[in-house]
Tab-separated table of C-alpha atoms in Angstrom:
chain	number	residue	atom	x	y	z
A	1	UNK	CA	-4.459	25.039	-6.814
A	2	UNK	CA	-2.008	23.286	-9.111
A	3	UNK	CA	-3.440	20.891	-11.681
A	4	UNK	CA	-3.569	17.293	-10.645
A	5	UNK	CA	-1.033	15.053	-12.336
A	6	UNK	CA	-2.802	12.094	-13.909
A	7	UNK	CA	-2.072	8.928	-15.765
A	8	UNK	CA	-2.678	8.900	-19.483
A	9	UNK	CA	-6.296	7.831	-18.967
A	10	UNK	CA	-7.041	10.728	-16.593
A	11	UNK	CA	-6.833	8.688	-13.360
A	12	UNK	CA	-4.859	10.263	-10.461
A	13	UNK	CA	-1.595	8.518	-9.563
A	14	UNK	CA	-0.805	6.784	-6.271
A	15	UNK	CA	2.046	9.222	-5.742
A	16	UNK	CA	-0.451	12.045	-5.869
A	17	UNK	CA	-2.520	10.363	-3.189
A	18	UNK	CA	0.479	9.884	-0.915
A	19	UNK	CA	1.379	13.582	-1.228
A	20	UNK	CA	-1.902	14.704	0.349
A	21	UNK	CA	-0.880	16.343	3.670
A	22	UNK	CA	-1.181	14.003	6.626
A	23	UNK	CA	-2.097	10.891	4.647
A	24	UNK	CA	1.256	9.097	4.328
A	25	UNK	CA	2.024	8.626	8.059
A	26	UNK	CA	-1.560	7.550	8.755
A	27	UNK	CA	-1.400	5.145	5.807
A	28	UNK	CA	1.879	3.601	7.013
A	29	UNK	CA	0.713	3.261	10.618
A	30	UNK	CA	-2.508	1.597	9.525
A	31	UNK	CA	-0.629	-0.773	7.211
A	32	UNK	CA	1.778	-1.745	9.984
A	33	UNK	CA	-1.088	-2.394	12.366
A	34	UNK	CA	-2.872	-4.604	9.819
A	35	UNK	CA	0.277	-6.621	9.241
A	36	UNK	CA	0.614	-7.401	12.926
A	37	UNK	CA	-3.111	-8.067	13.281
A	38	UNK	CA	-3.111	-10.766	10.610
A	39	UNK	CA	-0.023	-12.334	12.122
A	40	UNK	CA	-2.026	-12.662	15.339
A	41	UNK	CA	-4.988	-14.157	13.460
A	42	UNK	CA	-3.032	-16.915	11.738
A	43	UNK	CA	-1.109	-17.550	14.954
A	44	UNK	CA	-4.247	-18.206	16.984
A	45	UNK	CA	-5.824	-20.247	14.156
A	46	UNK	CA	-2.703	-22.399	13.920
A	47	UNK	CA	-2.658	-22.928	17.693
A	48	UNK	CA	-6.296	-24.046	17.612
A	49	UNK	CA	-5.717	-26.428	14.693
A	50	UNK	CA	-2.604	-27.872	16.325
A	51	UNK	CA	-4.556	-28.685	19.497
A	52	UNK	CA	-7.805	-29.904	17.898
A	53	UNK	CA	-6.976	-31.025	14.309
A	54	UNK	CA	-10.522	-29.931	13.425
A	55	UNK	CA	-11.433	-27.796	10.359
A	56	UNK	CA	-14.584	-26.598	12.121
A	57	UNK	CA	-12.662	-25.586	15.242
A	58	UNK	CA	-10.131	-23.698	13.109
A	59	UNK	CA	-12.898	-21.862	11.260
A	60	UNK	CA	-14.562	-21.152	14.617
A	61	UNK	CA	-11.357	-19.529	15.855
A	62	UNK	CA	-11.516	-17.156	12.877
A	63	UNK	CA	-15.170	-16.470	13.668
A	64	UNK	CA	-14.212	-15.509	17.219
A	65	UNK	CA	-12.035	-12.787	15.719
A	66	UNK	CA	-15.065	-11.497	13.777
A	67	UNK	CA	-18.090	-11.845	16.082
A	68	UNK	CA	-16.852	-9.263	18.607
A	69	UNK	CA	-15.997	-6.935	15.751
A	70	UNK	CA	-19.629	-7.215	14.682
A	71	UNK	CA	-20.848	-6.065	18.087
A	72	UNK	CA	-18.041	-3.533	18.413
A	73	UNK	CA	-18.768	-1.877	15.078
A	74	UNK	CA	-22.537	-1.932	15.484
A	75	UNK	CA	-22.405	-0.349	18.939
A	76	UNK	CA	-19.555	2.130	18.542
A	77	UNK	CA	-21.026	4.097	15.622
A	78	UNK	CA	-22.492	6.842	17.810
A	79	UNK	CA	-19.251	6.887	19.832
A	80	UNK	CA	-17.258	7.702	16.707
A	81	UNK	CA	-19.666	10.534	15.940
A	82	UNK	CA	-19.467	11.894	19.503
A	83	UNK	CA	-15.724	12.038	20.124
A	84	UNK	CA	-12.870	13.273	17.907
A	85	UNK	CA	-11.532	10.379	15.879
A	86	UNK	CA	-7.994	11.219	17.027
A	87	UNK	CA	-8.908	10.380	20.615
A	88	UNK	CA	-10.849	7.263	19.629
A	89	UNK	CA	-7.924	5.937	17.577
A	90	UNK	CA	-5.331	6.531	20.313
A	91	UNK	CA	-7.377	4.800	23.011
A	92	UNK	CA	-8.382	1.917	20.743
A	93	UNK	CA	-4.810	1.168	19.620
A	94	UNK	CA	-3.520	1.381	23.202
A	95	UNK	CA	-6.219	-0.926	24.563
A	96	UNK	CA	-5.577	-3.472	21.815
A	97	UNK	CA	-1.862	-3.477	22.649
A	98	UNK	CA	-2.755	-4.449	26.220
A	99	UNK	CA	-4.995	-7.262	24.941
A	100	UNK	CA	-2.155	-8.651	22.837
A	101	UNK	CA	0.101	-8.773	25.907
A	102	UNK	CA	-2.576	-10.830	27.638
A	103	UNK	CA	-2.608	-13.201	24.639
A	104	UNK	CA	1.172	-13.547	24.845
A	105	UNK	CA	0.867	-14.695	28.456
A	106	UNK	CA	-2.027	-17.068	27.755
A	107	UNK	CA	-0.400	-18.723	24.736
A	108	UNK	CA	2.969	-18.952	26.491
A	109	UNK	CA	1.470	-20.719	29.504
A	110	UNK	CA	-0.687	-23.133	27.431
A	111	UNK	CA	-3.827	-21.755	28.990
A	112	UNK	CA	-7.277	-22.988	28.052
A	113	UNK	CA	-8.395	-22.258	24.503
A	114	UNK	CA	-11.479	-20.605	25.973
A	115	UNK	CA	-9.274	-18.019	27.695
A	116	UNK	CA	-7.251	-17.462	24.510
A	117	UNK	CA	-10.393	-16.985	22.442
A	118	UNK	CA	-11.856	-14.734	25.139
A	119	UNK	CA	-8.850	-12.404	25.005
A	120	UNK	CA	-9.042	-12.408	21.199
A	121	UNK	CA	-12.754	-11.550	21.507
A	122	UNK	CA	-12.004	-8.433	23.572
A	123	UNK	CA	-9.159	-7.356	21.283
A	124	UNK	CA	-11.310	-7.514	18.152
A	125	UNK	CA	-14.304	-5.846	19.794
A	126	UNK	CA	-12.189	-2.800	20.637
A	127	UNK	CA	-10.975	-2.732	17.041
A	128	UNK	CA	-14.430	-1.756	15.801
A	129	UNK	CA	-13.972	1.803	17.014
A	130	UNK	CA	-10.555	2.112	15.377
A	131	UNK	CA	-11.819	0.883	12.010
A	132	UNK	CA	-14.747	3.310	11.831
A	133	UNK	CA	-12.659	6.255	13.069
A	134	UNK	CA	-9.922	5.554	10.517
A	135	UNK	CA	-12.498	5.516	7.709
A	136	UNK	CA	-13.875	8.897	8.773
A	137	UNK	CA	-10.341	10.269	9.106
A	138	UNK	CA	-9.410	9.143	5.584
A	139	UNK	CA	-12.584	10.617	4.112
A	140	UNK	CA	-11.855	13.975	5.763
A	141	UNK	CA	-8.315	14.100	4.372
A	142	UNK	CA	-9.434	14.171	0.726
A	143	UNK	CA	-11.445	17.054	-0.683
A	144	UNK	CA	-10.898	15.792	-4.226
A	145	UNK	CA	-13.260	12.833	-4.601
A	146	UNK	CA	-11.343	11.243	-7.461
A	147	UNK	CA	-8.246	11.300	-5.258
A	148	UNK	CA	-10.306	9.746	-2.482
A	149	UNK	CA	-11.429	6.918	-4.777
A	150	UNK	CA	-7.782	6.304	-5.669
A	151	UNK	CA	-6.883	6.355	-1.951
A	152	UNK	CA	-9.518	3.688	-1.259
A	153	UNK	CA	-7.877	1.495	-3.894
A	154	UNK	CA	-4.442	2.116	-2.407
A	155	UNK	CA	-5.700	1.331	1.098
A	156	UNK	CA	-7.399	-1.847	-0.138
A	157	UNK	CA	-4.237	-2.916	-1.928
A	158	UNK	CA	-2.187	-2.197	1.177
A	159	UNK	CA	-4.642	-4.153	3.321
A	160	UNK	CA	-4.493	-7.158	1.007
A	161	UNK	CA	-0.698	-6.998	0.709
A	162	UNK	CA	-0.170	-6.674	4.445
A	163	UNK	CA	-2.694	-9.422	5.088
A	164	UNK	CA	-0.749	-11.671	2.699
A	165	UNK	CA	2.535	-10.807	4.401
A	166	UNK	CA	1.013	-11.202	7.828
A	167	UNK	CA	-0.525	-14.578	7.058
A	168	UNK	CA	2.558	-15.954	5.291
A	169	UNK	CA	4.994	-14.586	7.896
A	170	UNK	CA	2.676	-15.610	10.717
A	171	UNK	CA	2.647	-19.215	9.511
A	172	UNK	CA	6.437	-19.183	9.331
A	173	UNK	CA	6.790	-17.635	12.772
A	174	UNK	CA	4.545	-20.250	14.339
A	175	UNK	CA	6.653	-23.008	12.782
A	176	UNK	CA	10.097	-21.497	13.433
A	177	UNK	CA	9.850	-19.242	16.472
A	178	UNK	CA	6.550	-20.064	18.119
A	179	UNK	CA	3.313	-18.079	18.477
A	180	UNK	CA	4.555	-15.662	21.148
A	181	UNK	CA	6.939	-13.977	18.668
A	182	UNK	CA	4.125	-13.172	16.276
A	183	UNK	CA	2.012	-11.760	19.067
A	184	UNK	CA	4.851	-9.560	20.310
A	185	UNK	CA	5.186	-8.128	16.796
A	186	UNK	CA	1.448	-7.455	16.867
A	187	UNK	CA	1.837	-5.607	20.184
A	188	UNK	CA	4.542	-3.377	18.706
A	189	UNK	CA	2.393	-2.429	15.719
A	190	UNK	CA	-0.458	-1.175	17.916
A	191	UNK	CA	1.927	0.904	20.030
A	192	UNK	CA	3.486	2.477	16.931
A	193	UNK	CA	0.054	3.203	15.446
A	194	UNK	CA	-1.070	4.968	18.634
A	195	UNK	CA	2.079	7.115	18.693
A	196	UNK	CA	1.710	8.096	15.026
A	197	UNK	CA	-1.918	9.140	15.505
A	198	UNK	CA	-0.971	11.179	18.579
A	199	UNK	CA	1.795	13.048	16.725
A	200	UNK	CA	0.350	13.434	13.217
A	201	UNK	CA	-3.439	13.493	13.219
A	202	UNK	CA	-5.105	16.874	13.568
A	203	UNK	CA	-7.670	17.213	16.355
A	204	UNK	CA	-10.996	18.067	14.722
A	205	UNK	CA	-14.210	18.634	16.668
A	206	UNK	CA	-17.247	16.526	15.849
A	207	UNK	CA	-20.180	18.192	14.124
A	208	UNK	CA	-23.860	17.490	13.576
A	209	UNK	CA	-26.760	16.903	15.980
A	210	UNK	CA	-26.308	14.198	18.644
A	211	UNK	CA	-28.824	12.682	21.048
A	212	UNK	CA	-28.096	13.073	24.756
A	213	UNK	CA	-27.444	10.263	27.196
A	214	UNK	CA	-27.939	6.540	26.694
A	215	UNK	CA	-31.366	7.007	25.117
A	216	UNK	CA	-29.950	9.504	22.646
A	217	UNK	CA	-27.096	7.116	21.904
A	218	UNK	CA	-29.492	4.271	21.104
A	219	UNK	CA	-31.811	6.592	19.168
A	220	UNK	CA	-28.917	7.760	17.003
A	221	UNK	CA	-27.995	4.139	16.321
A	222	UNK	CA	-31.561	3.221	15.383
A	223	UNK	CA	-31.932	6.265	13.138
A	224	UNK	CA	-28.734	5.411	11.294
A	225	UNK	CA	-29.874	1.795	10.838
A	226	UNK	CA	-33.185	2.973	9.386
A	227	UNK	CA	-31.489	5.449	7.079
A	228	UNK	CA	-29.124	2.758	5.842
A	229	UNK	CA	-31.858	0.170	5.261
A	230	UNK	CA	-34.103	2.611	3.363
A	231	UNK	CA	-31.411	4.106	1.128
A	232	UNK	CA	-31.805	2.514	-2.302
A	233	UNK	CA	-28.096	2.693	-3.169
A	234	UNK	CA	-26.380	2.210	0.204
A	235	UNK	CA	-28.566	-0.770	1.094
A	236	UNK	CA	-27.867	-2.493	-2.241
A	237	UNK	CA	-24.140	-1.874	-2.047
A	238	UNK	CA	-24.116	-3.313	1.457
A	239	UNK	CA	-26.139	-6.346	0.327
A	240	UNK	CA	-23.744	-7.035	-2.544
A	241	UNK	CA	-20.765	-6.887	-0.203
A	242	UNK	CA	-22.391	-9.143	2.395
A	243	UNK	CA	-23.506	-11.794	-0.105
A	244	UNK	CA	-20.094	-11.931	-1.793
A	245	UNK	CA	-18.413	-12.567	1.546
A	246	UNK	CA	-19.189	-16.299	1.483
A	247	UNK	CA	-16.872	-16.954	-1.477
A	248	UNK	CA	-14.291	-14.471	-0.156
A	249	UNK	CA	-14.127	-16.047	3.319
A	250	UNK	CA	-14.222	-19.754	2.410
A	251	UNK	CA	-10.615	-19.970	1.089
A	252	UNK	CA	-9.254	-18.247	4.198
A	253	UNK	CA	-11.358	-20.394	6.542
A	254	UNK	CA	-10.292	-23.709	4.973
A	255	UNK	CA	-6.777	-23.003	3.695
A	256	UNK	CA	-5.030	-24.605	6.663
A	257	UNK	CA	-7.171	-27.803	6.594
A	258	UNK	CA	-6.709	-28.072	2.796
A	259	UNK	CA	-2.950	-27.763	3.172
A	260	UNK	CA	-2.870	-30.361	5.950
A	261	UNK	CA	0.656	-31.384	6.868
A	262	UNK	CA	2.233	-30.093	3.643
A	263	UNK	CA	3.136	-26.654	5.006
A	264	UNK	CA	1.080	-24.785	2.390
A	265	UNK	CA	-1.362	-23.221	4.862
A	266	UNK	CA	0.137	-19.743	4.820
A	267	UNK	CA	0.613	-19.848	1.042
A	268	UNK	CA	-3.004	-20.856	0.415
A	269	UNK	CA	-4.281	-18.173	2.771
A	270	UNK	CA	-2.102	-15.612	1.007
A	271	UNK	CA	-2.980	-16.641	-2.576
A	272	UNK	CA	-6.399	-14.893	-2.869
A	273	UNK	CA	-4.957	-11.853	-1.152
A	274	UNK	CA	-2.081	-11.540	-3.604
A	275	UNK	CA	-4.617	-11.993	-6.400
A	276	UNK	CA	-6.693	-9.193	-4.903
A	277	UNK	CA	-3.651	-6.886	-4.972
A	278	UNK	CA	-3.227	-7.558	-8.699
A	279	UNK	CA	-6.931	-6.963	-9.292
A	280	UNK	CA	-6.875	-3.695	-7.358
A	281	UNK	CA	-3.924	-2.442	-9.402
A	282	UNK	CA	-5.763	-3.255	-12.627
A	283	UNK	CA	-9.118	-1.743	-11.686
A	284	UNK	CA	-7.384	1.313	-10.242
A	285	UNK	CA	-6.179	2.232	-13.727
A	286	UNK	CA	-9.768	2.738	-14.869
A	287	UNK	CA	-11.976	5.780	-14.437
A	288	UNK	CA	-14.271	5.664	-11.391
A	289	UNK	CA	-17.362	5.453	-13.598
A	290	UNK	CA	-15.944	2.447	-15.459
A	291	UNK	CA	-15.041	0.839	-12.142
A	292	UNK	CA	-18.591	1.176	-10.843
A	293	UNK	CA	-20.080	-0.050	-14.129
A	294	UNK	CA	-18.098	-3.315	-13.878
A	295	UNK	CA	-18.894	-3.930	-10.212
A	296	UNK	CA	-21.701	-6.462	-10.698
A	297	UNK	CA	-19.947	-8.457	-13.415
A	298	UNK	CA	-16.774	-8.845	-11.364
A	299	UNK	CA	-18.752	-9.864	-8.276
A	300	UNK	CA	-20.642	-12.592	-10.152
A	301	UNK	CA	-17.428	-13.925	-11.724
A	302	UNK	CA	-15.569	-14.011	-8.400
A	303	UNK	CA	-16.855	-17.406	-7.085
A	304	UNK	CA	-16.465	-19.245	-10.423
A	305	UNK	CA	-12.799	-20.407	-10.044
A	306	UNK	CA	-13.596	-21.851	-6.615
A	307	UNK	CA	-16.196	-24.234	-8.066
A	308	UNK	CA	-13.315	-26.280	-9.530
A	309	UNK	CA	-12.218	-27.329	-6.042
A	310	UNK	CA	-15.006	-29.909	-6.202
A	311	UNK	CA	-12.589	-31.880	-8.415
A	312	UNK	CA	-10.059	-32.039	-5.521
A	313	UNK	CA	-7.114	-30.648	-7.549
A	314	UNK	CA	-3.478	-30.648	-6.317
A	315	UNK	CA	-2.589	-28.040	-3.733
A	316	UNK	CA	-0.679	-25.873	-6.214
A	317	UNK	CA	-3.747	-25.744	-8.480
A	318	UNK	CA	-5.812	-24.714	-5.465
A	319	UNK	CA	-3.384	-21.831	-4.940
A	320	UNK	CA	-3.865	-20.717	-8.565
A	321	UNK	CA	-7.663	-20.884	-8.268
A	322	UNK	CA	-7.559	-18.904	-5.029
A	323	UNK	CA	-5.395	-16.304	-6.793
A	324	UNK	CA	-7.852	-16.003	-9.711
A	325	UNK	CA	-10.823	-15.564	-7.382
A	326	UNK	CA	-8.876	-12.964	-5.416
A	327	UNK	CA	-8.257	-10.904	-8.557
A	328	UNK	CA	-12.008	-10.652	-9.131
A	329	UNK	CA	-12.538	-9.293	-5.625
A	330	UNK	CA	-11.453	-5.901	-6.984
A	331	UNK	CA	-15.132	-4.935	-7.280
A	332	UNK	CA	-14.920	-4.058	-3.579
A	333	UNK	CA	-12.810	-0.959	-4.367
A	334	UNK	CA	-15.491	1.055	-6.212
A	335	UNK	CA	-18.112	-0.364	-3.846
A	336	UNK	CA	-16.316	0.974	-0.758
A	337	UNK	CA	-15.410	4.384	-2.155
A	338	UNK	CA	-18.887	5.017	-3.570
A	339	UNK	CA	-20.518	3.867	-0.333
A	340	UNK	CA	-18.421	6.345	1.658
A	341	UNK	CA	-19.072	9.308	-0.635
A	342	UNK	CA	-22.816	8.686	-0.888
A	343	UNK	CA	-23.136	8.650	2.915
A	344	UNK	CA	-24.086	11.971	4.554
A	345	UNK	CA	-20.958	13.385	6.304
A	346	UNK	CA	-22.619	13.934	9.699
A	347	UNK	CA	-23.673	10.258	9.791
A	348	UNK	CA	-20.464	8.665	8.525
A	349	UNK	CA	-19.322	7.309	11.876
A	350	UNK	CA	-22.616	5.532	12.522
A	351	UNK	CA	-23.228	4.382	8.940
A	352	UNK	CA	-19.652	3.150	8.458
A	353	UNK	CA	-19.860	1.244	11.739
A	354	UNK	CA	-23.201	-0.361	10.942
A	355	UNK	CA	-22.145	-1.333	7.429
A	356	UNK	CA	-18.930	-2.735	8.845
A	357	UNK	CA	-20.911	-4.721	11.388
A	358	UNK	CA	-23.013	-6.256	8.617
A	359	UNK	CA	-19.859	-7.133	6.664
A	360	UNK	CA	-18.211	-8.683	9.708
A	361	UNK	CA	-21.370	-10.585	10.606
A	362	UNK	CA	-21.538	-11.950	7.075
A	363	UNK	CA	-17.875	-12.977	7.285
A	364	UNK	CA	-18.435	-14.760	10.599
A	365	UNK	CA	-21.442	-16.626	9.218
A	366	UNK	CA	-19.440	-17.484	6.102
A	367	UNK	CA	-16.596	-18.986	8.140
A	368	UNK	CA	-19.073	-21.157	10.033
A	369	UNK	CA	-20.881	-22.241	6.859
A	370	UNK	CA	-17.618	-23.100	5.111
A	371	UNK	CA	-16.309	-24.963	8.164
A	372	UNK	CA	-19.554	-26.914	8.561
A	373	UNK	CA	-19.625	-27.885	4.879
A	374	UNK	CA	-16.000	-29.013	5.084
A	375	UNK	CA	-16.713	-31.010	8.231
A	376	UNK	CA	-19.617	-32.777	6.495
A	377	UNK	CA	-17.665	-33.447	3.277
A	378	UNK	CA	-14.009	-32.382	3.032
A	379	UNK	CA	-12.233	-28.976	2.892
A	380	UNK	CA	-11.967	-28.632	-0.938
A	381	UNK	CA	-15.614	-29.548	-1.432
A	382	UNK	CA	-16.518	-27.150	1.383
A	383	UNK	CA	-14.972	-24.289	-0.587
A	384	UNK	CA	-16.727	-25.358	-3.805
A	385	UNK	CA	-20.140	-25.609	-2.123
A	386	UNK	CA	-19.656	-22.205	-0.495
A	387	UNK	CA	-18.836	-20.720	-3.899
A	388	UNK	CA	-21.949	-22.300	-5.448
A	389	UNK	CA	-24.245	-20.860	-2.776
A	390	UNK	CA	-22.553	-17.461	-3.109
A	391	UNK	CA	-23.007	-17.473	-6.882
A	392	UNK	CA	-26.732	-18.159	-6.557
A	393	UNK	CA	-27.138	-15.323	-4.053
A	394	UNK	CA	-25.152	-12.908	-6.227
A	395	UNK	CA	-27.363	-13.658	-9.214
A	396	UNK	CA	-30.384	-12.889	-7.031
A	397	UNK	CA	-28.913	-9.504	-6.068
A	398	UNK	CA	-28.084	-8.743	-9.713
A	399	UNK	CA	-31.649	-9.440	-10.854
A	400	UNK	CA	-32.963	-6.680	-8.575
A	401	UNK	CA	-30.072	-4.220	-8.994
A	402	UNK	CA	-31.229	-0.553	-9.247
A	403	UNK	CA	-28.995	0.400	-12.165
A	404	UNK	CA	-30.452	3.896	-12.657
A	405	UNK	CA	-30.215	4.883	-8.982
A	406	UNK	CA	-26.646	3.610	-8.765
A	407	UNK	CA	-25.558	5.517	-11.888
A	408	UNK	CA	-27.101	8.739	-10.553
A	409	UNK	CA	-25.434	8.286	-7.166
A	410	UNK	CA	-22.054	7.659	-8.802
A	411	UNK	CA	-22.387	10.744	-11.019
A	412	UNK	CA	-23.235	12.910	-8.013
A	413	UNK	CA	-20.589	11.406	-5.729
A	414	UNK	CA	-17.716	11.981	-8.147
A	415	UNK	CA	-18.845	15.301	-9.615
A	416	UNK	CA	-16.241	18.066	-9.507
A	417	UNK	CA	-16.853	21.070	-7.209
A	418	UNK	CA	-17.582	23.220	-10.250
A	419	UNK	CA	-20.150	20.736	-11.538
A	420	UNK	CA	-21.828	20.498	-8.157
A	421	UNK	CA	-22.003	24.288	-7.858
A	422	UNK	CA	-23.488	24.561	-11.346
A	423	UNK	CA	-26.084	21.897	-10.558
A	424	UNK	CA	-27.051	23.709	-7.371
């Protein structure tokens, strides 16, 4: 094997990650799909706000895109472990494309919002299987764990960038061309993603013991939930992610109401995402051990800029504060990569799905909390109050953080093959 090319500080380069066989087409297809998906999200949110003029209703529309994902991810874990992820990805992308066509018809005919939200519910529920399968696929592609950690950062940066593009472009499309155009773009992305997976992804059989029938399915799910809850490191990483979600979700949930009629909705929604891209680039230049060591500090600092919204600053200042908070969200990169590597390979489908369900559930609750606070006060104060609650919860997690267990898990997860063989 040829030596890995590294940056001056010993960190693998992004180019090195993209040269791993099979990763680039999967990466591009996933990025394209995310772009279209966020266009659909801002499109539906804008339609709801246009019809209701209610911050709570707009936040509820975003929750509807998350609640089914919670159930989808929590229930599909054993499915991902039972069927090859290539098949799961193809069927999931194809089914979501059909759901988007239904949304095109419903939005174009001014159908009831309940029907629109119902179709969005089904679309996002199916997406749970695709998300978990794609995570397992990415983990399998990288034998070098330092390369995998770099790939997680690249994927996170791509997700944030494509979310920013999708939200900004989606807002423009709604204003200039109407919501159906954005949804048709979303349909195309799912079709392309399904074709790429069919052509590129290698068919690998599933491994590990699986329960039989419905009882075995439910038993596998319960076992994975117990394993996750009892694991000292995985459970704490999941708790940190879930608690931080309140300050991460509040700007997205209330950006459109804060912008009002000034046309800044897409820009405000994109600001924390662009900030997150910058933060990911910066943290990606550090060694994985340094990244993990700074995880708690970055998480606690993340809500602080949002507290200033209590002063009701001008909209451009709000954009800057959203950007600063987004930069500090970079702690999610080492959290996600370490979580994946610490998880036992045979249980990755179930554990990834359950952890994703918790994250999505926390995001849905956060949207509702932020929307309710904004309804009771006003949108800027709603963001500030959400940040204050999040900060208090993060401090509580930090006070009980198992520093020794986390350090040991990080050392083991990122050990080289030679080091692991010597330790054995």
